[in-house]
Short mmCIF file of C-alpha atoms in Angstrom, two decimals:
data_model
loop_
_atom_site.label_atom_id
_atom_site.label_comp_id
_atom_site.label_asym_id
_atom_site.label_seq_id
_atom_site.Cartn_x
_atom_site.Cartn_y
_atom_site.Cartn_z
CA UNK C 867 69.13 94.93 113.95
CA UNK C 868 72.12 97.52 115.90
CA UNK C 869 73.29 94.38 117.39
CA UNK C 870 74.09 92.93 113.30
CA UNK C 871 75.24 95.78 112.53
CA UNK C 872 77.87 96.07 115.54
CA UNK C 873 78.71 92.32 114.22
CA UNK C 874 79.33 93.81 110.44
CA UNK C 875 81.55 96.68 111.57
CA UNK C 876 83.58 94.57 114.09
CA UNK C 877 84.59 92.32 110.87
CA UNK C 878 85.42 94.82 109.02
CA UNK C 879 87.32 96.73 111.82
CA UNK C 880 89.47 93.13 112.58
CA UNK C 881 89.88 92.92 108.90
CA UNK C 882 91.41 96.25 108.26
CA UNK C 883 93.40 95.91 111.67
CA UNK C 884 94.87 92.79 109.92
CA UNK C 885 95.74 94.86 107.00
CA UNK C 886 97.07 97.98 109.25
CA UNK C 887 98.79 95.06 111.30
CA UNK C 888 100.62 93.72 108.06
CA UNK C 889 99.54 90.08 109.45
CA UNK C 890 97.22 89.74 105.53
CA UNK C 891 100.77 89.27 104.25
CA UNK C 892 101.82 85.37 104.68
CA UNK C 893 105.36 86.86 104.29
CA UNK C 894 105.34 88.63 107.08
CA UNK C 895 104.05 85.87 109.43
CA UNK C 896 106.60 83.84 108.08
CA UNK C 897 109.33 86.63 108.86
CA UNK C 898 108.31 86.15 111.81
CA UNK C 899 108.02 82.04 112.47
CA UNK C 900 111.10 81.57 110.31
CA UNK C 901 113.83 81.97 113.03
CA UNK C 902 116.72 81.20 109.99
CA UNK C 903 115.86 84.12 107.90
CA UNK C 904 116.08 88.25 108.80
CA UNK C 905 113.66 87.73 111.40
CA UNK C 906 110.87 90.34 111.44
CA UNK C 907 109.43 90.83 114.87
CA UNK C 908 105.95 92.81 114.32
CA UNK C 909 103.86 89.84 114.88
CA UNK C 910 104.78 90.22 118.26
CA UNK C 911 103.42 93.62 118.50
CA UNK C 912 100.27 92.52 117.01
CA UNK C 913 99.40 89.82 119.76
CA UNK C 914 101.14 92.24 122.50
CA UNK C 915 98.53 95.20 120.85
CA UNK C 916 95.55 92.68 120.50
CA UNK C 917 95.87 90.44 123.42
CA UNK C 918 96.92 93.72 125.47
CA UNK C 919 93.73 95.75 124.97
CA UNK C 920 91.62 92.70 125.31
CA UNK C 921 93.38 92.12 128.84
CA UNK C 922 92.80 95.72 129.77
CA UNK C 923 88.88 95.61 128.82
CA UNK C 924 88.00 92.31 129.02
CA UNK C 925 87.13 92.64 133.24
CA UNK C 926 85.63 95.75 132.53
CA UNK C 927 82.97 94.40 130.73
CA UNK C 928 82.30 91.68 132.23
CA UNK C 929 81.33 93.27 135.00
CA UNK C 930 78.11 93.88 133.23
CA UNK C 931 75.48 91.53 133.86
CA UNK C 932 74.75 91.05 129.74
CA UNK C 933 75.99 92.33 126.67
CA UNK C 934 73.78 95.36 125.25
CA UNK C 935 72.29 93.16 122.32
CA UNK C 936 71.80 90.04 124.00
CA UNK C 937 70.68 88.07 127.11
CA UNK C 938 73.92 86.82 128.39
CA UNK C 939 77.59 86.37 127.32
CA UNK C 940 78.94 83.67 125.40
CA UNK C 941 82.22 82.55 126.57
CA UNK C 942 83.61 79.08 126.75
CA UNK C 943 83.88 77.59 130.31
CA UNK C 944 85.90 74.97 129.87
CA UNK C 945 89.22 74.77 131.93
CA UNK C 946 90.76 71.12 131.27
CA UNK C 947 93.96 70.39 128.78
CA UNK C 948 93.27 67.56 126.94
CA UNK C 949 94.62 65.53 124.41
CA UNK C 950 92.55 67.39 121.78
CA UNK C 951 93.44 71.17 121.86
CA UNK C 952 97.35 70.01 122.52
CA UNK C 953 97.02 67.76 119.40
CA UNK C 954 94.90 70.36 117.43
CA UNK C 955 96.87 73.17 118.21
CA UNK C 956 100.30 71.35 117.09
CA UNK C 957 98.64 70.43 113.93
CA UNK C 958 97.29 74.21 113.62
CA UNK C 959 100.79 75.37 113.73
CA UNK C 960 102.53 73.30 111.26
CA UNK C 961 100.09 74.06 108.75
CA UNK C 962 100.59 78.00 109.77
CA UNK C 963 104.03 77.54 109.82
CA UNK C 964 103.92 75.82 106.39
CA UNK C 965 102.22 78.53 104.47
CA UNK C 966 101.97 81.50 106.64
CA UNK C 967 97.95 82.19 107.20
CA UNK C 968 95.79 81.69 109.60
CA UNK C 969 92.18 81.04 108.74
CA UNK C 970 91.95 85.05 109.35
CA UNK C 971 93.37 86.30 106.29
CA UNK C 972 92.94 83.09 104.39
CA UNK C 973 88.79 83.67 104.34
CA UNK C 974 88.45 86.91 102.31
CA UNK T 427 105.00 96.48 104.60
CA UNK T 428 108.76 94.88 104.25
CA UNK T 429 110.97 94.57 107.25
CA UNK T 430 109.80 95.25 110.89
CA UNK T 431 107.21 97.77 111.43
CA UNK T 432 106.93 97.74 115.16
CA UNK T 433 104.41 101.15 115.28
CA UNK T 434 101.37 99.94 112.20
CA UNK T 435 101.74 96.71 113.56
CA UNK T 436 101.21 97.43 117.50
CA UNK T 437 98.24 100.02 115.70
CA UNK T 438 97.02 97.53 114.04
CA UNK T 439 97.07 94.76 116.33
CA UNK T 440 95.17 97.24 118.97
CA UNK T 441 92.28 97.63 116.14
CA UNK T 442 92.31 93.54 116.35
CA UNK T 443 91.64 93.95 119.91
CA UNK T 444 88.82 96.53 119.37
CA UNK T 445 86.81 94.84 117.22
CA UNK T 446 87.08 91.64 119.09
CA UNK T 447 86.10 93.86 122.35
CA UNK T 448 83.12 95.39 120.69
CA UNK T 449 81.38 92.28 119.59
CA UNK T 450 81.83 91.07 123.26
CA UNK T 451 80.74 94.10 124.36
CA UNK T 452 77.55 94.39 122.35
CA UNK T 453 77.09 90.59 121.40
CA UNK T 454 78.31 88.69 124.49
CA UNK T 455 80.44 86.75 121.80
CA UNK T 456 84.11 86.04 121.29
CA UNK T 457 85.50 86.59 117.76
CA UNK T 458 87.34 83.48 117.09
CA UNK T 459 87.35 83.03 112.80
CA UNK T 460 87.86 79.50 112.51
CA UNK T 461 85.08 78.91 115.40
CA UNK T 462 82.67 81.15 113.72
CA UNK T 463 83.67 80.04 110.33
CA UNK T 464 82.79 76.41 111.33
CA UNK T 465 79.52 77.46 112.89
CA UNK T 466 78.53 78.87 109.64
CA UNK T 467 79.70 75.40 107.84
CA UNK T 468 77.74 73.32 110.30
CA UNK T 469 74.50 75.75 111.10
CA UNK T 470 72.58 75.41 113.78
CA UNK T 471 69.39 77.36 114.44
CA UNK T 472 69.61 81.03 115.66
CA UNK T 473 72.94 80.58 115.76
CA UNK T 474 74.20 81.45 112.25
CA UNK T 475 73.11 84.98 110.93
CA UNK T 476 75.31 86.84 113.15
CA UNK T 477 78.27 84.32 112.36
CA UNK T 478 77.23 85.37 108.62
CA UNK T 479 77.40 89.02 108.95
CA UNK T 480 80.52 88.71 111.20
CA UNK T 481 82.07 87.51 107.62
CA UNK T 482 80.95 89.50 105.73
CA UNK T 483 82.14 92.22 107.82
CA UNK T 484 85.42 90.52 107.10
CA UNK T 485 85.10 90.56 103.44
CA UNK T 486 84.34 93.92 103.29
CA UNK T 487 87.39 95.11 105.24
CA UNK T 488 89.20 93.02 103.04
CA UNK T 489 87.92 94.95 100.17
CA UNK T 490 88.52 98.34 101.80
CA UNK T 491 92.51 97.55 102.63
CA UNK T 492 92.71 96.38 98.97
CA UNK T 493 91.02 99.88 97.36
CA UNK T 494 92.82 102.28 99.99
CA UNK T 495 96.36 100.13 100.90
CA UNK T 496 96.69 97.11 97.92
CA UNK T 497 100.02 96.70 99.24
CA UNK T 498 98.93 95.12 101.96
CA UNK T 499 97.17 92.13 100.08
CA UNK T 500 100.22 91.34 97.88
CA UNK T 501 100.34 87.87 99.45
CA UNK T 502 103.24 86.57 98.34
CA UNK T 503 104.29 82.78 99.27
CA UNK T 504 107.60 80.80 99.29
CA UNK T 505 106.51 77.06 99.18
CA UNK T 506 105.12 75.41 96.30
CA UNK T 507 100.92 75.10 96.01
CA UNK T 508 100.65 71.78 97.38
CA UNK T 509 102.34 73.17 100.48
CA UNK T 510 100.02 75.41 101.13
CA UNK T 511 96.97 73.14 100.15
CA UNK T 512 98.60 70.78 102.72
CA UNK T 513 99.19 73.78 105.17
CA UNK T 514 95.23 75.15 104.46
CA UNK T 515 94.52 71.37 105.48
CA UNK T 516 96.29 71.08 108.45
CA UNK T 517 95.04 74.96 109.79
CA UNK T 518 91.08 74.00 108.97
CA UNK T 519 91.16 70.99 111.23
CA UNK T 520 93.57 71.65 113.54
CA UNK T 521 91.30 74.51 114.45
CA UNK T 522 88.61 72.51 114.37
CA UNK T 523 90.29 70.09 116.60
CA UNK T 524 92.08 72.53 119.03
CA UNK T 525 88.69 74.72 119.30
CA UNK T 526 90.77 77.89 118.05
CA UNK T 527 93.09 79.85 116.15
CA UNK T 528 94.97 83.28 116.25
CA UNK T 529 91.98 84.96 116.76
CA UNK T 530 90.14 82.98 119.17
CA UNK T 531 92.74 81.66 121.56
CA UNK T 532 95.51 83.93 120.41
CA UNK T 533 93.61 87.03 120.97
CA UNK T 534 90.67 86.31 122.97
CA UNK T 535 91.09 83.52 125.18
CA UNK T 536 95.09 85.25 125.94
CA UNK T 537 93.39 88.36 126.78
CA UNK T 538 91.05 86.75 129.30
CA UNK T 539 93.90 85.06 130.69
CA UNK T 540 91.77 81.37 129.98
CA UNK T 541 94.19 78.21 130.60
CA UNK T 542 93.28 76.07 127.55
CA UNK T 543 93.85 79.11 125.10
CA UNK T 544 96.80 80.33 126.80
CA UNK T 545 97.82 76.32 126.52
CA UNK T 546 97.49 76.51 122.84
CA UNK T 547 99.03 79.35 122.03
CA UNK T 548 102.24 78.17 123.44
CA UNK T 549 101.97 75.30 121.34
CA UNK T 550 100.46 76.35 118.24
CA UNK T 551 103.15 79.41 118.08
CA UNK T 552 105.83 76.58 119.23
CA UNK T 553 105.17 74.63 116.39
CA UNK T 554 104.76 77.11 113.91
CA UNK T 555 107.95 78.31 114.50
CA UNK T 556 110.05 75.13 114.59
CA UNK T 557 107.61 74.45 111.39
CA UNK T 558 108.59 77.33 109.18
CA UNK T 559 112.30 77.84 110.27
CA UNK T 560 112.93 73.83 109.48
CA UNK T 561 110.89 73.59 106.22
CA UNK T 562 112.84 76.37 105.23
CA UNK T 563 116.08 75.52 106.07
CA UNK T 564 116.91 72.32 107.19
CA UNK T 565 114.68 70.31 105.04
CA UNK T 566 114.75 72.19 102.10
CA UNK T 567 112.76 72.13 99.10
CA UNK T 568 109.74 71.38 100.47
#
């Protein structure tokens, strides 16, 4: 039942560090993907802030043996590049670059 | 929220990586949206309620930016509606496709340094980029 509830409040702590983030606003993404305009660099910061903390941690925990709430982690193993992600990935980023969400902000 | 906002946005994106920490932390999982939005779509035993509640976590920080900081849902967008039905299209199975979005290759599989997210990243970023800036001025009216 703690383990849910760890679930609920990590949504809503992503969600609001979205909102704190400024990425909820499409036109701020596309400040950012639209090179032609007065580009707006804060996406940048998000990923650097996100992906940056997650780096620094990420080790850390893993050194444990299991998460607290469950039996053992679940984190994908595979290592190939295939024709799939490339081709799912390009079409992931026109449609991002098209609108400016990512299925993030574009579920609530 | 106009114009670059280097400090809430580094704040903010450090929250992102919080969150995501603390349900690998506690839950062993990685918080990738679109992968745990399709596991909720196509549910498989004992693997949905916490995909659920994950969401609904979501929606209700959602809610909370909206009563304390509305600015920051005043989505505003610059192509027409059957852009971004096309674009909504092209993210849902792209991600599907590509096993991952922002969130879980962008965030996630970056921070653990993984090849294929990494991989996709590059391109997904690559593409957005060459997307937006040509839609929006080269081939105008889109």
């Amino acid at each position: 039942m703690l383990g849910y509830l760890v679930v609920f409040l990590s949504g809503t702590l992503f969600a609001v560090g979205l909102g704190v983030s400024g990425m909820t606003l499409p036109q701020k993404v596309i400040g950012f993907l639209d090179l032609g305009g007065h580009w707006d660099p804060s996406l940048a910061f998000v990923m650097a802030g996100s992906a940056g903390v997650y780096l620094l941690f990420y080790r850390w925990i893993k050194q444990r043996s299991s998460p607290l709430f469950d039996t053992e982690f679940h984190i994908p193993t595979r290592h190939d590049i295939d024709q799939r992600l490339l081709v799912g990935a390009a079409l992931f980023g026109v449609g991002w670059g098209l609108v400016g969400l990512c299925p993030v902000p574009a579920r609530p | 929220m106009e114009g670059f906002t280097p400090v809430l946005s580094t704040i903010g994106g450090v929250l992102i990586g919080f969150a995501a920490l603390a349900l690998l932390y506690f839950n062993g999982r990685i918080a990738g949206i679109s992968g745990i939005m399709g596991g909720v779509l196509r549910p498989q035993k004992g693997d949905t309620l916490w995909r659920a509640v994950f969401l609904l976590g979501l929606v209700t920080g959602a809610a909370l930016i909206l009563l304390l900081h509305p600015a920051a849902m005043d989505l505003r967008f610059d192509v027409s509606d059957s852009t971004i039905i096309l674009g909504g299209f092209l993210v849902g199975i792209g991600t599907r496709i590509g096993t991952g979005c922002t969130s879980g290759h962008g965030v996630c599989g970056v921070g653990r340094l993984a090849p294929r997210s990494l991989v996709a990243s590059a391109v997904f970023v690559g593409f957005a980029i060459a997307t937006a800036t040509t839609v929006r001025h080269v081939w105008e009216g889109f």
